[in-house]
Coordinates of C-alpha atoms and ligand atoms in Angstrom, one line a residue:
M1454 CA 0.3 -0.3 0.0
Q1455 CA 1.5 3.4 -0.9
N1456 CA 1.4 6.0 2.2
N1457 CA -0.8 8.3 -0.8
I1458 CA -3.5 6.2 -1.8
E1459 CA -6.4 4.8 0.2
H1460 CA -8.4 2.0 -1.7
V1461 CA -11.6 2.4 -0.6
Y1462 CA -15.0 0.5 -1.2
F1463 CA -18.3 2.6 -2.1
H1464 CA -21.2 1.2 -1.3
A1465 CA -24.6 2.2 -3.5
S1466 CA -25.9 2.9 -0.1
Q1467 CA -23.6 6.1 -0.3
F1468 CA -24.0 6.7 -3.8
P1469 CA -24.2 10.6 -4.8
E1470 CA -27.8 10.3 -6.1
Q1471 CA -29.2 8.3 -2.8
L1472 CA -27.4 10.5 -0.8
A1473 CA -29.0 13.8 -2.6
H1474 CA -32.6 11.9 -2.4
E1475 CA -32.1 10.9 1.8
Y1476 CA -31.1 14.7 2.0
E1477 CA -33.9 16.1 0.5
T1478 CA -35.9 13.9 2.4
S1479 CA -34.6 14.6 5.9
F1480 CA -35.6 18.5 5.4
I1481 CA -38.9 17.4 4.2
Q1482 CA -39.7 15.3 6.3
R1483 CA -38.1 17.4 9.4
R1484 CA -36.2 14.4 11.1
I1485 CA -32.6 14.9 10.1
N1486 CA -30.9 11.4 9.2
H1487 CA -28.2 10.9 11.4
K1488 CA -25.5 10.1 8.9
F1489 CA -25.9 13.7 7.8
H1490 CA -24.3 15.5 11.2
Y1491 CA -20.8 13.4 9.6
H1492 CA -21.8 14.4 6.7
T1493 CA -18.9 16.4 5.6
T1494 CA -15.1 17.0 7.0
H1495 CA -15.8 20.0 9.3
Q1496 CA -18.5 17.7 10.5
S1497 CA -17.0 14.8 11.5
Q1498 CA -13.8 17.0 13.1
Q1499 CA -16.5 18.5 15.3
W1500 CA -18.0 15.1 16.2
L1501 CA -14.2 14.2 16.8
D1502 CA -13.8 17.5 19.1
L1503 CA -16.9 16.2 21.2
H1504 CA -15.9 13.0 21.3
Q1505 CA -12.7 13.8 22.9
A1506 CA -14.3 16.3 25.3
Y1507 CA -17.4 14.5 26.2
S1508 CA -16.6 10.7 26.0
P1509 CA -16.7 9.1 29.2
V1510 CA -14.0 6.9 27.9
Q1511 CA -11.6 9.5 28.7
E1512 CA -12.7 10.2 32.7
G1513 CA -11.8 7.9 35.4
Q1514 CA -15.1 5.6 35.0
G1515 CA -13.3 2.0 34.6
Y1516 CA -13.9 2.7 31.4
Q1517 CA -10.4 2.1 30.1
Q1518 CA -11.0 -1.2 32.4
A1519 CA -14.2 -2.7 31.1
Y1520 CA -13.3 -1.8 27.9
Q1521 CA -9.9 -4.5 28.6
Q1522 CA -12.3 -7.0 29.9
C1523 CA -14.4 -6.9 27.4
L1524 CA -12.1 -7.4 24.6
H1525 CA -10.1 -9.9 26.6
T1526 CA -13.2 -11.9 27.2
A1527 CA -14.0 -11.7 23.4
L1528 CA -10.3 -12.8 22.7
D1529 CA -10.3 -15.9 25.2
A1530 CA -14.0 -16.8 23.5
L1531 CA -12.3 -16.7 19.9
S1532 CA -9.7 -19.4 21.5
H1533 CA -7.2 -20.3 18.7
R1534 CA -9.7 -18.8 15.7
T1535 CA -8.5 -16.6 12.9
F1536 CA -11.3 -14.1 12.7
D1537 CA -11.7 -10.4 10.5
L1538 CA -12.6 -7.8 12.3
I1539 CA -15.6 -5.8 11.2
S1540 CA -16.5 -2.5 12.7
L1541 CA -19.2 -1.0 11.9
G1542 CA -19.5 2.9 12.2
C1543 CA -15.5 3.1 13.1
G1544 CA -15.6 6.5 13.9
G1545 CA -12.2 7.1 14.6
G1546 CA -11.8 3.8 15.3
E1547 CA -9.6 4.0 18.8
K1548 CA -11.4 0.9 20.1
E1549 CA -10.5 -1.4 17.5
V1550 CA -6.5 -0.3 17.8
L1551 CA -7.3 -1.1 21.3
L1552 CA -8.6 -4.6 20.6
H1553 CA -5.5 -5.2 18.5
N1554 CA -3.2 -4.2 21.0
L1555 CA -4.8 -6.9 23.6
L1556 CA -4.5 -9.3 20.7
T1557 CA -0.5 -8.7 20.6
Q1558 CA -0.2 -8.5 24.2
T1559 CA -2.3 -11.9 24.5
Q1560 CA 0.2 -13.5 21.4
H1561 CA 3.3 -12.6 23.1
A1562 CA 1.6 -14.0 26.7
K1563 CA 0.6 -17.4 25.5
Q1564 CA 3.4 -19.6 24.5
D1565 CA 1.1 -22.3 23.0
V1566 CA 0.3 -21.3 19.7
N1567 CA -2.8 -23.4 19.2
K1568 CA -4.4 -21.1 22.0
R1569 CA -3.8 -17.7 20.5
P1570 CA -6.4 -15.9 17.8
T1571 CA -5.4 -14.0 15.1
M1572 CA -6.9 -11.1 13.1
T1573 CA -6.5 -11.7 9.3
S1574 CA -8.6 -8.6 7.8
Y1575 CA -9.9 -5.2 9.2
Y1576 CA -12.8 -3.7 8.0
P1577 CA -14.0 -0.4 9.4
V1578 CA -17.3 0.7 8.0
D1579 CA -18.9 4.0 8.1
V1580 CA -21.0 6.4 6.3
S1581 CA -18.1 9.2 6.4
P1582 CA -15.0 8.5 4.0
A1583 CA -13.3 10.9 6.3
L1584 CA -13.7 8.2 9.6
A1585 CA -13.5 5.0 7.6
I1586 CA -10.7 6.6 6.1
T1587 CA -8.7 7.7 9.6
A1588 CA -9.7 4.4 10.9
A1589 CA -7.9 2.5 8.5
R1590 CA -5.0 4.9 8.7
K1591 CA -4.7 4.8 12.2
M1592 CA -4.7 0.4 12.8
R1593 CA -2.2 0.3 9.7
Q1594 CA 0.3 3.1 11.4
Q1595 CA 0.9 0.6 14.0
Y1596 CA 0.0 -2.9 12.3
P1597 CA 1.1 -2.1 8.2
E1598 CA 1.2 -5.7 7.9
L1599 CA -2.4 -6.4 8.9
P1600 CA -4.6 -5.9 5.4
I1601 CA -6.9 -3.3 5.8
Q1602 CA -10.3 -2.0 3.6
P1603 CA -12.0 0.7 4.5
I1604 CA -15.8 0.7 3.4
V1605 CA -18.4 3.8 3.1
C1606 CA -21.8 2.6 3.3
D1607 CA -24.9 3.3 5.4
L1608 CA -25.5 0.2 7.5
L1609 CA -29.5 0.4 6.7
H1610 CA -29.4 -0.5 3.2
T1611 CA -26.4 -2.9 3.2
D1612 CA -28.4 -6.4 3.0
D1613 CA -25.2 -7.2 0.4
L1614 CA -22.3 -5.7 2.4
L1615 CA -21.0 -9.1 3.5
S1616 CA -21.1 -10.1 -0.5
Y1617 CA -18.0 -8.0 -0.4
I1618 CA -16.3 -9.3 2.5
P1619 CA -14.5 -12.3 1.8
G1620 CA -14.4 -15.5 4.4
N1621 CA -11.6 -16.4 5.6
N1622 CA -13.0 -19.4 6.8
G1623 CA -12.4 -18.0 10.5
A1624 CA -15.0 -15.9 12.6
R1625 CA -16.2 -12.6 12.3
M1626 CA -16.1 -10.1 15.4
I1627 CA -18.6 -7.2 14.4
T1628 CA -17.8 -4.1 16.8
F1629 CA -20.6 -1.6 16.7
F1630 CA -19.7 0.8 19.4
G1631 CA -21.4 3.8 20.1
M1632 CA -23.8 3.3 17.6
I1633 CA -27.2 1.5 18.8
P1634 CA -28.6 5.0 20.3
N1635 CA -28.9 6.2 17.0
F1636 CA -30.6 3.9 15.6
T1637 CA -34.6 2.4 16.3
P1638 CA -33.9 -1.5 17.5
A1639 CA -36.5 -2.2 14.9
A1640 CA -34.4 -0.9 12.4
I1641 CA -30.9 -1.8 13.3
L1642 CA -30.6 -5.2 15.3
P1643 CA -32.5 -7.2 12.5
I1644 CA -29.3 -6.0 10.4
L1645 CA -26.6 -7.0 13.2
N1646 CA -27.9 -10.6 13.1
Q1647 CA -27.7 -10.6 9.6
F1648 CA -23.8 -9.7 10.3
L1649 CA -23.5 -13.3 12.7
S1650 CA -23.2 -16.9 12.0
P1651 CA -22.1 -19.5 14.5
G1652 CA -19.3 -18.4 16.1
D1653 CA -19.5 -15.2 15.0
L1654 CA -18.9 -12.3 17.8
L1655 CA -20.5 -9.3 18.5
L1656 CA -19.2 -6.7 20.6
F1657 CA -21.7 -3.7 21.3
S1658 CA -21.9 -0.4 23.8
A1659 CA -25.1 1.0 24.8
N1660 CA -25.4 4.4 26.5
L1661 CA -27.4 3.6 30.0
A1662 CA -29.6 5.2 32.5
P1663 CA -27.6 5.4 35.6
G1664 CA -29.0 4.4 39.0
K1665 CA -32.0 2.2 39.4
D1666 CA -35.1 4.8 38.3
Y1667 CA -34.5 4.7 34.8
A1668 CA -36.4 8.0 34.1
L1669 CA -34.4 9.7 36.6
G1670 CA -31.3 8.4 35.1
I1671 CA -32.2 9.6 32.0
Q1672 CA -32.2 13.1 33.7
T1673 CA -28.5 12.9 35.1
V1674 CA -26.8 12.6 32.1
L1675 CA -28.3 15.5 29.8
P1676 CA -26.1 18.0 30.4
Q1677 CA -23.8 15.6 28.0
Y1678 CA -26.6 16.8 25.1
D1679 CA -27.7 19.9 26.0
N1680 CA -24.6 22.2 25.9
A1681 CA -23.0 24.8 23.6
S1682 CA -20.3 22.4 21.6
T1683 CA -23.1 19.7 20.8
K1684 CA -25.8 22.0 20.1
G1685 CA -22.6 23.2 17.7
W1686 CA -22.4 20.1 16.1
L1687 CA -26.4 19.5 15.4
M1688 CA -26.4 23.1 13.9
S1689 CA -23.9 22.1 11.2
V1690 CA -26.3 20.4 8.9
L1691 CA -29.0 23.5 9.0
R1692 CA -26.1 25.9 8.2
D1693 CA -25.2 24.0 5.5
V1694 CA -28.4 25.1 3.9
G1695 CA -28.6 28.7 5.3
I1696 CA -30.2 28.4 8.2
N1697 CA -29.1 30.0 11.8
T1698 CA -29.3 30.0 15.4
D1699 CA -31.3 33.0 14.7
D1700 CA -34.0 30.9 13.2
G1701 CA -35.1 29.2 15.7
D1702 CA -33.9 26.9 19.4
I1703 CA -32.4 23.9 19.7
T1704 CA -34.2 22.2 23.0
V1705 CA -33.1 18.6 24.2
T1706 CA -35.7 16.4 26.1
V1707 CA -36.2 12.9 27.2
D1708 CA -38.9 11.2 25.1
T1709 CA -40.8 7.4 25.1
D1710 CA -41.2 5.3 22.4
T1711 CA -44.6 4.0 22.2
A1712 CA -44.5 0.4 24.0
E1713 CA -44.0 -2.4 21.3
P1714 CA -47.0 -3.9 20.4
T1715 CA -47.8 -7.2 22.4
H1716 CA -50.4 -8.8 24.0
N1717 CA -49.3 -8.1 27.7
T1718 CA -49.0 -4.7 28.2
Q1719 CA -47.6 -4.9 31.3
T1720 CA -44.6 -6.7 29.7
S1721 CA -44.7 -3.4 26.7
E1722 CA -45.0 -0.8 29.7
K1723 CA -41.8 -2.2 31.0
T1724 CA -39.8 -2.4 27.9
A1725 CA -40.5 1.0 26.2
L1726 CA -37.1 2.6 25.5
K1727 CA -36.8 6.3 26.5
K1728 CA -34.7 8.6 24.5
I1729 CA -32.9 11.6 24.4
C1730 CA -34.1 14.0 21.4
A1731 CA -32.9 17.2 19.8
H1732 CA -35.4 19.1 18.0
F1733 CA -34.9 22.8 16.3
T1734 CA -38.3 25.0 16.8
I1735 CA -38.5 26.8 14.0
R1736 CA -38.6 31.0 15.0
R1737 CA -39.5 32.4 12.2
A1738 CA -40.3 31.3 8.4
V1739 CA -37.6 29.7 6.3
K1740 CA -37.8 28.9 3.1
L1741 CA -35.2 26.4 2.1
T1742 CA -33.9 25.4 -1.7
I1743 CA -32.6 21.8 -2.0
N1744 CA -31.9 19.9 -5.3
N1745 CA -34.2 22.4 -7.2
K1746 CA -37.0 22.0 -4.7
T1747 CA -38.2 24.6 -2.3
I1748 CA -39.1 23.4 1.2
H1749 CA -41.1 26.0 3.8
W1750 CA -40.6 25.7 7.5
Q1751 CA -43.0 27.7 9.7
P1752 CA -42.5 29.2 12.7
G1753 CA -43.8 26.9 16.0
E1754 CA -42.6 23.7 13.5
R1755 CA -40.3 21.3 15.2
V1756 CA -37.7 19.3 13.5
Q1757 CA -36.0 16.6 14.9
L1758 CA -32.3 17.0 14.5
F1759 CA -31.0 13.7 16.7
F1760 CA -31.9 11.3 19.2
S1761 CA -30.3 9.0 21.3
Y1762 CA -31.4 5.9 23.4
R1763 CA -30.8 5.4 26.7
Y1764 CA -30.9 1.5 27.9
T1765 CA -30.6 -0.8 31.2
T1766 CA -29.0 -3.7 31.1
P1767 CA -31.9 -6.1 31.3
L1768 CA -33.7 -4.0 28.0
V1769 CA -30.5 -4.6 26.1
K1770 CA -31.1 -8.5 27.0
H1771 CA -34.8 -8.0 26.0
Y1772 CA -34.1 -6.8 22.8
L1773 CA -31.0 -8.6 21.5
Q1774 CA -33.4 -11.7 22.4
Q1775 CA -36.2 -10.6 20.6
H1776 CA -33.9 -10.2 17.4
G1777 CA -32.3 -13.7 17.6
M1778 CA -29.0 -12.8 20.1
Q1779 CA -27.5 -13.5 23.2
V1780 CA -25.7 -11.6 25.6
L1781 CA -22.7 -14.0 26.7
H1782 CA -21.4 -11.4 29.0
S1783 CA -21.7 -7.9 29.9
W1784 CA -19.8 -5.0 31.3
E1785 CA -20.9 -1.6 33.5
F1786 CA -18.9 1.4 34.3
N1787 CA -18.8 2.7 37.9
N1788 CA -20.8 5.2 37.1
Q1789 CA -23.5 3.0 35.0
E1790 CA -23.5 5.5 32.1
E1791 CA -22.3 3.0 29.5
G1792 CA -22.5 -0.9 29.3
L1793 CA -20.5 -3.7 27.1
Y1794 CA -22.0 -6.6 25.7
L1795 CA -20.4 -9.7 24.4
C1796 CA -23.1 -11.5 22.3
Q1797 CA -23.6 -13.9 19.5
Q1798 CA -26.2 -15.7 17.7
A1799 CA -28.9 -17.3 20.2
T1800 CA -28.2 -21.0 20.0
Ligands
SAM751 C1 -20.8 7.8 18.1 S1 -20.1 7.2 16.8 C2 -19.1 5.9 17.3 C3 -17.9 5.9 16.3 C4 -16.7 4.5 16.9 N1 -18.0 3.2 16.9 C5 -16.7 4.9 18.7 O1 -16.9 4.3 19.3 O2 -16.1 5.6 19.0 C6 -21.2 6.7 15.6 C7 -20.5 6.1 14.0 O3 -21.3 5.9 13.0 C8 -21.2 6.7 11.9 N2 -22.6 6.4 11.6 C9 -23.8 7.1 11.5 N3 -24.8 6.8 10.8 C10 -24.3 5.5 10.3 C11 -24.9 4.6 9.3 N4 -26.3 4.8 8.9 N5 -24.5 3.6 8.5 C12 -23.2 3.5 9.3 N6 -22.2 4.2 9.8 C13 -22.8 5.5 10.5 C14 -20.9 7.7 12.0 O4 -20.0 8.5 10.6 C15 -19.7 7.9 13.0 O5 -18.5 7.2 12.9

C-alpha cells in the first residue's frame, strides 16, 4: 500500500444520487437522518472533538478497564481461531486499535500457538469517508502488515455488504461501539443479526440510564447533550442549508417510545425505551432550496435533529433476544452510564 493512496470501497448506499435523495427527504420530513451529522469533513472533525471532550472513555470511570476486560473476554472466546474484524460505524477506530494491542499482548503471553487467535483482516465501515479512512490509517500505522479495507456505506441499506467481504474460513468479530443509541432497535437489530453466523461474536456498547430509576437516570445525563458544543455540531447540518441560530432554537428533551405491540401490556410498558431528543423549533419562517425543490418551514414547527436511546442491561438483553441474539457477558462502568456487551447468535 502506498502512503498517498487509500483504496476505499464505496457502497451504493452512499452513492451521490442516494445521498441527494435522503438529504432532501430529511428536510421535507423534518427528521434529519443521523448520517448527515457526519457528512462533511468539518462535521466529522466537530464530532471527533466532541467525542474527545465528552466521551466517558476519557474519564476515570473504569472505562479503560471495562473495555480491556470485554475485549480480552472476546479474544479468549475466539480461542485459537483466525478472525476478521468488522467495525460497523468505526468512527476514529480507537477501540479497534486497542483490541489489536490486546491481541498482540495475548499472542506474546501465550506460549502455545494453538491457543492464540489471529486477526486476518480489518474492515472499518462508516458512512463518513473521512472517518473510515482515519480508522484505517490509525490501524495501519501500528500494524502495517494487516490487510485493511475501509468501506463507506450506510448500514441501514447494506443487505449485500457481506458479499464484498471475503470469508477467511474463520470467525467474524463485529464491533458496534457507540452506535445502538442512534437507531431504532427494530431497524438495526435485524441487520446486526445478519452479520452473525454461529461462532461469530458481536461486541457493542449501549448508553445506559444510571441508577435504579430509569427515568431519573436519564435526567442526570442530559447535560452531556444539552450543551453549546453538541448544539454547535447539530447546528452544522442546518447551517449548510443557510439556517442559523436566529431562525430557531435547539431544545433537548426525553421522549418515550410508544410501547411495542404485545398482548401483555405490563411487559410492553416495562420495555418501552426512552431516548434523548434534540429538536430545532422554528422561530421565524425559513425557505430552503434543496435539489431545486423549495421547502418552507413555519414558525412553531419542530425539526428532529437527533435522538439517542438510553438502555438498561435488562432492556439490552430483552431487545437482543427479540431479534435472535444473546448476551454472553456484560460490563457496566462505575458510573453506570455505559455498558459493554459480548453477544452471539442465539442458540
Ligand atoms: C457515535 S459514533 C461512534 C464511533 C466509534 N464506533 C466509537 O465508538 O468511537 C457513530 C459513528 O457512526 C457513523 N454512522 C452514523 N450513521 C451511520 C450509518 N447509517 N451507517 C454507518 N455508519 C454510520 C458515524 O459516521 C460515526 O462515525
